[in-house]
Amino acid sequence: MSAPKSTAGGAVQLWEYQPKPHDPVSTKTLGFWLYMLSDALIFAGLFAAYGVLDQPMNAAGGPTAMQVVHPVAAFWQTLAVLTSVLAYSLATVALKAGSRAGVALGILAAMALGLVFLGLELNDFVTLFAMGATPERSGFLSVFFVLIASHGLHMAFGLLWMLVMLVQIMRFGFTTEVVTRLLSLRLFWQFQASVWVCVYVFVYLKGIVP
Amino acid sequence: MTDAHHHAATDPLAHPEVQQASAAAYISAYVLTVGLLGVGLFMTERHLVTPHSLIPVIAAFAIFLLVAQSLLFLGLDVSHSNIWKTVSLMLTVPLFILSIGLTVWMFHSLDHLVMSPEMPGMSLQPGTLQ
């Protein structure tokens, strides 16, 4: 639309003669994208704090990363979160085809896997608390739990959003508003996969490097 | 105004951001991420690389996966519907580098310069920290 266009007469059209139609889908997804970038900066702050506090001295004599992270067990969480993101992404492929059943199925699968992820994470927290590794034990454990739980909270709110979207799809169908929200949720859910890559590599894998 | 644009304005499913969904791209992103994190886990668990060079290797994996996910999951490109997402991300990347990189570098330098054990009275005694 931006490039000069040739008309049938061969003359080049340099400007639009009609006002461009308002595109609410693009406007709202761009707005949501800018929110995602600011959310990413919150995680940047948390990773910066983690990078600073991930030191034996900040463990204050308590457990260090080496003792609290279990990358092999956390790989199940990796599989759960990524398969959930894939399921939601495939739901938007069904959206392209206008399949209400396909979208609902994809969202239900994404929710089930998201719940598996949260269950594994809570189970991990309970185990750590039982061995005395609580957030108030040391500066390192404070930032460890805040970082992991921030991602977990994003997952929980994403699941709530999915539940709301399931209801909206059934009640309203694929209206402009519902489709826009489904697209924003796709950005939100895929962003959780990117955050998890950073969490898994810089907390879980780096944690067991001597 | 062309017919395609008029159509996109009325039918939300015809919007380019709906139409960009691609099963092949999503499955590729999934396989790449799970595969590379699995390789990272294997290298870390089996100590295939020395600890000193392992961190840069797994960090490179993470950066590669973030770029791959941006392209394959988020579908970022310079098309009419996605250009401003790409531009805003490019403008935010320096903020990530500054906020994480500078903070970690500054505190590690500080730790190295101020907290070194050979300085009198600064030796780390775990007992005093509890």
Coordinates of C-alpha atoms in Angstrom, one line a residue:
Chain A
M1 CA 0.0 0.0 0.0
S2 CA 2.9 2.3 0.7
A3 CA 4.7 1.8 -2.6
P4 CA 3.7 4.0 -5.5
K5 CA 1.2 2.1 -7.6
S6 CA 0.6 2.2 -11.3
T7 CA -2.9 2.8 -12.5
A8 CA -4.4 1.3 -15.6
G9 CA -3.5 4.5 -17.5
G10 CA 0.2 4.1 -16.7
A11 CA 0.3 7.1 -14.4
V12 CA 1.9 6.5 -11.0
Q13 CA -0.3 7.0 -8.0
L14 CA 1.7 8.8 -5.3
W15 CA -0.9 9.1 -2.6
E16 CA -4.1 7.6 -1.3
Y17 CA -7.3 9.3 -2.5
Q18 CA -9.5 7.5 0.1
P19 CA -8.9 7.4 3.8
K20 CA -7.3 4.2 5.0
P21 CA -9.8 1.9 6.8
H22 CA -9.2 1.6 10.5
D23 CA -7.6 -1.8 11.3
P24 CA -8.5 -2.6 14.9
V25 CA -6.8 -6.0 14.8
S26 CA -3.4 -4.6 14.0
T27 CA -3.8 -1.6 16.3
K28 CA -4.7 -3.8 19.3
T29 CA -2.1 -6.5 18.7
L30 CA 0.6 -3.9 18.3
G31 CA -0.5 -2.3 21.6
F32 CA -0.4 -5.7 23.3
W33 CA 3.0 -6.4 21.7
L34 CA 4.3 -3.2 23.3
Y35 CA 2.9 -4.4 26.7
M36 CA 4.8 -7.7 26.1
L37 CA 8.0 -5.8 25.6
S38 CA 7.6 -4.0 28.9
D39 CA 6.8 -7.3 30.5
A40 CA 10.0 -8.7 29.0
L41 CA 11.9 -5.8 30.7
I42 CA 10.4 -6.9 34.1
F43 CA 12.0 -10.3 33.4
A44 CA 15.2 -8.5 32.3
G45 CA 15.3 -6.9 35.7
L46 CA 14.7 -10.2 37.5
F47 CA 17.4 -11.9 35.4
A48 CA 19.8 -9.1 36.2
A49 CA 19.1 -9.5 40.0
Y50 CA 19.5 -13.3 39.6
G51 CA 22.9 -12.8 37.9
V52 CA 24.0 -10.6 40.7
L53 CA 22.7 -12.8 43.6
D54 CA 23.7 -16.2 42.2
Q55 CA 26.9 -16.2 44.3
P56 CA 27.9 -18.5 47.2
M57 CA 28.1 -15.4 49.4
N58 CA 24.4 -14.5 48.8
A59 CA 23.4 -18.0 49.7
A60 CA 24.3 -16.9 53.2
G61 CA 25.4 -20.4 54.2
G62 CA 22.1 -21.8 52.9
P63 CA 21.6 -23.9 49.8
T64 CA 23.2 -22.7 46.5
A65 CA 21.8 -23.1 43.0
M66 CA 23.7 -26.4 42.7
Q67 CA 21.5 -27.8 45.5
V68 CA 18.1 -26.4 44.6
V69 CA 17.9 -26.9 40.8
H70 CA 17.3 -30.3 39.1
P71 CA 17.6 -29.8 35.3
V72 CA 16.6 -33.4 34.5
A73 CA 13.3 -33.1 36.5
A74 CA 12.8 -29.5 35.1
F75 CA 13.1 -30.9 31.5
W76 CA 9.6 -32.3 32.0
Q77 CA 8.5 -28.7 32.7
T78 CA 10.3 -27.7 29.5
L79 CA 8.3 -30.3 27.6
A80 CA 5.0 -29.3 29.2
V81 CA 5.3 -25.6 28.6
L82 CA 6.6 -26.0 25.0
T83 CA 4.0 -28.5 24.0
S84 CA 1.4 -26.2 25.5
V85 CA 2.7 -23.3 23.4
L86 CA 2.7 -25.6 20.4
A87 CA -0.9 -26.7 21.1
Y88 CA -2.1 -23.1 21.3
S89 CA -0.2 -22.1 18.2
L90 CA -1.8 -25.0 16.3
A91 CA -5.2 -23.7 17.6
T92 CA -4.5 -20.5 15.7
V93 CA -3.8 -22.5 12.6
A94 CA -7.3 -23.9 13.1
L95 CA -8.5 -20.3 13.5
K96 CA -7.2 -19.5 10.1
A97 CA -9.5 -22.2 8.7
G98 CA -12.4 -20.9 10.8
S99 CA -12.7 -24.2 12.7
R100 CA -14.4 -23.5 16.1
A101 CA -13.8 -27.1 17.2
G102 CA -10.2 -27.0 16.2
V103 CA -9.5 -23.8 18.2
A104 CA -11.3 -25.2 21.2
L105 CA -9.4 -28.5 21.1
G106 CA -6.1 -26.7 20.8
I107 CA -6.9 -24.4 23.7
L108 CA -8.0 -27.3 25.9
A109 CA -4.8 -29.2 25.1
A110 CA -2.8 -26.0 25.9
M111 CA -4.6 -25.6 29.2
A112 CA -4.1 -29.3 30.2
L113 CA -0.3 -29.0 29.5
G114 CA -0.1 -25.7 31.3
L115 CA -1.7 -27.2 34.3
V116 CA 0.8 -30.1 34.2
F117 CA 3.6 -27.4 34.1
L118 CA 2.2 -25.6 37.1
G119 CA 1.7 -28.9 39.0
L120 CA 5.3 -29.8 38.4
E121 CA 6.5 -26.4 39.5
L122 CA 4.3 -26.3 42.7
N123 CA 5.5 -29.8 43.5
D124 CA 9.1 -28.6 43.1
F125 CA 8.4 -25.6 45.4
V126 CA 6.9 -27.9 48.1
T127 CA 10.0 -30.2 48.0
L128 CA 12.3 -27.2 48.3
F129 CA 10.3 -25.7 51.2
A130 CA 10.4 -29.0 53.0
M131 CA 14.2 -29.1 52.9
G132 CA 14.3 -25.5 54.3
A133 CA 15.0 -23.7 51.0
T134 CA 12.4 -20.9 51.5
P135 CA 12.5 -17.4 49.9
E136 CA 13.4 -15.8 53.2
R137 CA 16.4 -18.1 53.8
S138 CA 18.8 -16.0 51.6
G139 CA 19.1 -13.3 49.0
F140 CA 19.8 -16.0 46.4
L141 CA 16.7 -18.0 47.3
S142 CA 14.5 -14.8 47.3
V143 CA 15.5 -13.9 43.7
F144 CA 15.3 -17.6 42.7
F145 CA 11.7 -18.0 43.9
V146 CA 10.6 -14.5 42.6
L147 CA 12.0 -15.3 39.1
I148 CA 10.5 -18.8 38.8
A149 CA 7.2 -17.8 40.4
S150 CA 6.9 -14.7 38.1
H151 CA 7.0 -17.0 35.1
G152 CA 4.6 -19.4 36.9
L153 CA 2.1 -16.5 37.6
H154 CA 2.2 -15.6 33.9
M155 CA 1.4 -19.2 33.1
A156 CA -1.5 -19.2 35.6
F157 CA -3.0 -15.9 34.2
G158 CA -2.6 -17.3 30.7
L159 CA -4.6 -20.4 31.7
L160 CA -7.4 -18.1 33.1
W161 CA -7.3 -16.1 29.8
M162 CA -7.7 -19.3 27.8
L163 CA -10.7 -20.3 29.9
V164 CA -12.3 -16.9 29.2
M165 CA -11.6 -17.2 25.5
L166 CA -13.2 -20.7 25.4
V167 CA -16.4 -19.1 26.7
Q168 CA -16.2 -16.2 24.3
I169 CA -15.6 -18.4 21.3
M170 CA -18.7 -20.5 22.2
R171 CA -20.9 -17.4 22.9
F172 CA -19.8 -14.9 20.3
G173 CA -17.9 -16.9 17.6
F174 CA -15.0 -15.4 15.6
T175 CA -15.9 -11.8 15.8
T176 CA -13.2 -9.1 15.3
E177 CA -12.9 -8.6 19.1
V178 CA -12.6 -12.4 19.8
V179 CA -10.1 -12.9 17.0
T180 CA -8.0 -10.0 18.3
R181 CA -7.9 -11.4 21.8
L182 CA -7.0 -14.8 20.5
L183 CA -4.1 -13.2 18.6
S184 CA -2.9 -11.3 21.7
L185 CA -3.1 -14.5 23.7
R186 CA -0.9 -16.2 21.1
L187 CA 1.7 -13.5 21.6
F188 CA 1.4 -13.9 25.3
W189 CA 1.6 -17.7 25.3
Q190 CA 4.5 -17.9 22.8
F191 CA 6.4 -15.3 25.0
Q192 CA 6.2 -17.7 27.9
A193 CA 8.2 -20.2 25.8
S194 CA 10.9 -17.6 25.3
V195 CA 11.0 -16.7 29.0
W196 CA 11.2 -20.4 29.8
V197 CA 14.2 -20.9 27.5
C198 CA 16.1 -18.2 29.5
V199 CA 14.9 -19.7 32.8
Y200 CA 15.9 -23.2 31.9
V201 CA 19.3 -22.2 30.5
F202 CA 20.4 -19.5 33.0
V203 CA 18.8 -20.9 36.1
Y204 CA 18.5 -24.7 35.7
L205 CA 21.4 -25.6 33.4
K206 CA 23.8 -22.9 34.6
G207 CA 22.9 -23.9 38.2
I208 CA 24.7 -27.2 38.0
V209 CA 27.8 -25.9 36.2
P210 CA 30.5 -26.1 38.9
Chain B
M1 CA -8.5 0.4 -1.9
T2 CA -8.1 -3.1 -3.2
D3 CA -10.6 -5.9 -2.7
A4 CA -8.2 -7.8 -0.4
H5 CA -7.9 -4.9 2.0
H6 CA -11.6 -4.3 2.0
H7 CA -12.1 -8.0 2.7
A8 CA -9.5 -7.9 5.6
A9 CA -11.4 -5.0 7.2
T10 CA -14.7 -6.9 7.3
D11 CA -13.7 -10.5 7.9
P12 CA -11.3 -10.8 10.9
L13 CA -10.2 -14.3 9.8
A14 CA -8.8 -12.8 6.5
H15 CA -6.5 -10.5 8.5
P16 CA -2.8 -11.1 7.8
E17 CA -2.0 -11.7 11.4
V18 CA -4.5 -14.6 11.4
Q19 CA -3.3 -15.8 8.0
Q20 CA 0.4 -15.8 9.2
A21 CA -0.3 -18.9 11.3
S22 CA 1.8 -21.8 10.0
A23 CA 1.8 -25.4 11.4
A24 CA 5.2 -26.0 9.8
A25 CA 6.8 -23.0 11.4
Y26 CA 5.3 -23.8 14.8
I27 CA 6.4 -27.4 14.7
S28 CA 9.9 -26.4 13.6
A29 CA 10.2 -23.9 16.5
Y30 CA 9.0 -26.6 18.9
V31 CA 11.4 -29.3 17.7
L32 CA 14.3 -26.8 17.6
T33 CA 13.7 -25.6 21.2
V34 CA 13.1 -29.0 22.8
G35 CA 16.0 -30.5 20.8
L36 CA 18.5 -27.8 21.6
L37 CA 17.6 -27.6 25.3
G38 CA 17.9 -31.4 25.4
V39 CA 21.4 -31.1 23.9
G40 CA 22.2 -28.4 26.4
L41 CA 21.0 -30.7 29.3
F42 CA 23.0 -33.6 27.9
M43 CA 26.2 -31.5 27.6
T44 CA 25.7 -30.1 31.1
E45 CA 24.9 -33.4 32.8
R46 CA 27.7 -35.4 31.2
H47 CA 30.3 -32.6 31.5
L48 CA 31.1 -32.9 27.8
V49 CA 32.7 -29.4 27.9
T50 CA 34.8 -27.8 30.5
P51 CA 32.7 -25.6 32.9
H52 CA 34.5 -22.5 31.7
S53 CA 33.4 -22.9 28.1
L54 CA 30.0 -24.5 28.9
I55 CA 28.3 -21.2 30.0
P56 CA 29.1 -19.4 26.6
V57 CA 27.9 -22.5 24.7
I58 CA 24.5 -22.8 26.5
A59 CA 24.1 -19.0 26.4
A60 CA 24.6 -19.2 22.6
F61 CA 21.9 -21.9 22.5
A62 CA 19.5 -19.6 24.4
I63 CA 20.2 -16.6 22.1
F64 CA 19.8 -18.8 19.0
L65 CA 16.5 -20.2 20.3
L66 CA 15.2 -16.7 21.1
V67 CA 15.9 -15.6 17.6
A68 CA 14.4 -18.8 16.1
Q69 CA 11.2 -18.4 18.3
S70 CA 10.9 -14.7 17.2
L71 CA 10.9 -15.8 13.6
L72 CA 9.0 -19.1 13.8
F73 CA 6.6 -18.7 16.7
L74 CA 6.0 -14.9 16.7
G75 CA 6.4 -14.7 12.9
L76 CA 8.3 -11.4 13.1
D77 CA 9.3 -10.1 9.7
V78 CA 9.3 -6.8 7.8
S79 CA 5.8 -7.3 6.2
H80 CA 3.2 -4.5 6.4
S81 CA 1.4 -6.2 9.3
N82 CA 4.5 -7.0 11.4
I83 CA 7.1 -4.3 10.7
W84 CA 6.4 -2.2 13.8
K85 CA 6.5 -5.3 16.1
T86 CA 10.0 -6.0 14.6
V87 CA 11.2 -2.4 14.9
S88 CA 10.0 -2.1 18.5
L89 CA 11.7 -5.3 19.5
M90 CA 14.9 -4.1 17.8
L91 CA 14.7 -0.9 19.9
T92 CA 14.1 -2.9 23.1
V93 CA 17.0 -5.4 22.6
P94 CA 19.6 -2.7 23.7
L95 CA 17.6 -2.2 26.9
F96 CA 17.8 -6.0 27.6
I97 CA 21.6 -5.9 27.0
L98 CA 22.1 -2.8 29.2
S99 CA 19.8 -3.8 32.0
I100 CA 21.2 -7.4 32.3
G101 CA 24.7 -7.1 30.9
L102 CA 25.7 -3.9 32.7
T103 CA 24.2 -4.9 36.0
V104 CA 25.9 -8.3 36.1
W105 CA 29.2 -6.9 34.8
M106 CA 29.2 -4.1 37.3
F107 CA 28.4 -6.3 40.4
H108 CA 30.9 -9.0 39.4
S109 CA 33.6 -6.3 39.0
L110 CA 32.6 -4.9 42.3
D111 CA 32.7 -8.3 43.9
H112 CA 36.1 -9.0 42.4
L113 CA 37.6 -5.6 43.3
V114 CA 36.1 -5.1 46.8
M115 CA 35.5 -8.6 48.1
S116 CA 38.8 -10.3 47.2
P117 CA 40.0 -12.5 50.2
E118 CA 43.6 -11.1 50.2
M119 CA 42.3 -7.7 51.4
P120 CA 42.8 -7.5 55.1
G121 CA 39.7 -7.9 57.1
M122 CA 37.6 -8.8 54.0
S123 CA 38.0 -12.6 54.1
L124 CA 34.7 -14.4 53.7
Q125 CA 33.7 -16.2 56.9
P126 CA 30.5 -18.1 56.3
G127 CA 29.8 -18.3 60.0
T128 CA 29.4 -14.5 60.4
L129 CA 26.8 -14.4 57.6
Q130 CA 24.1 -16.5 59.2

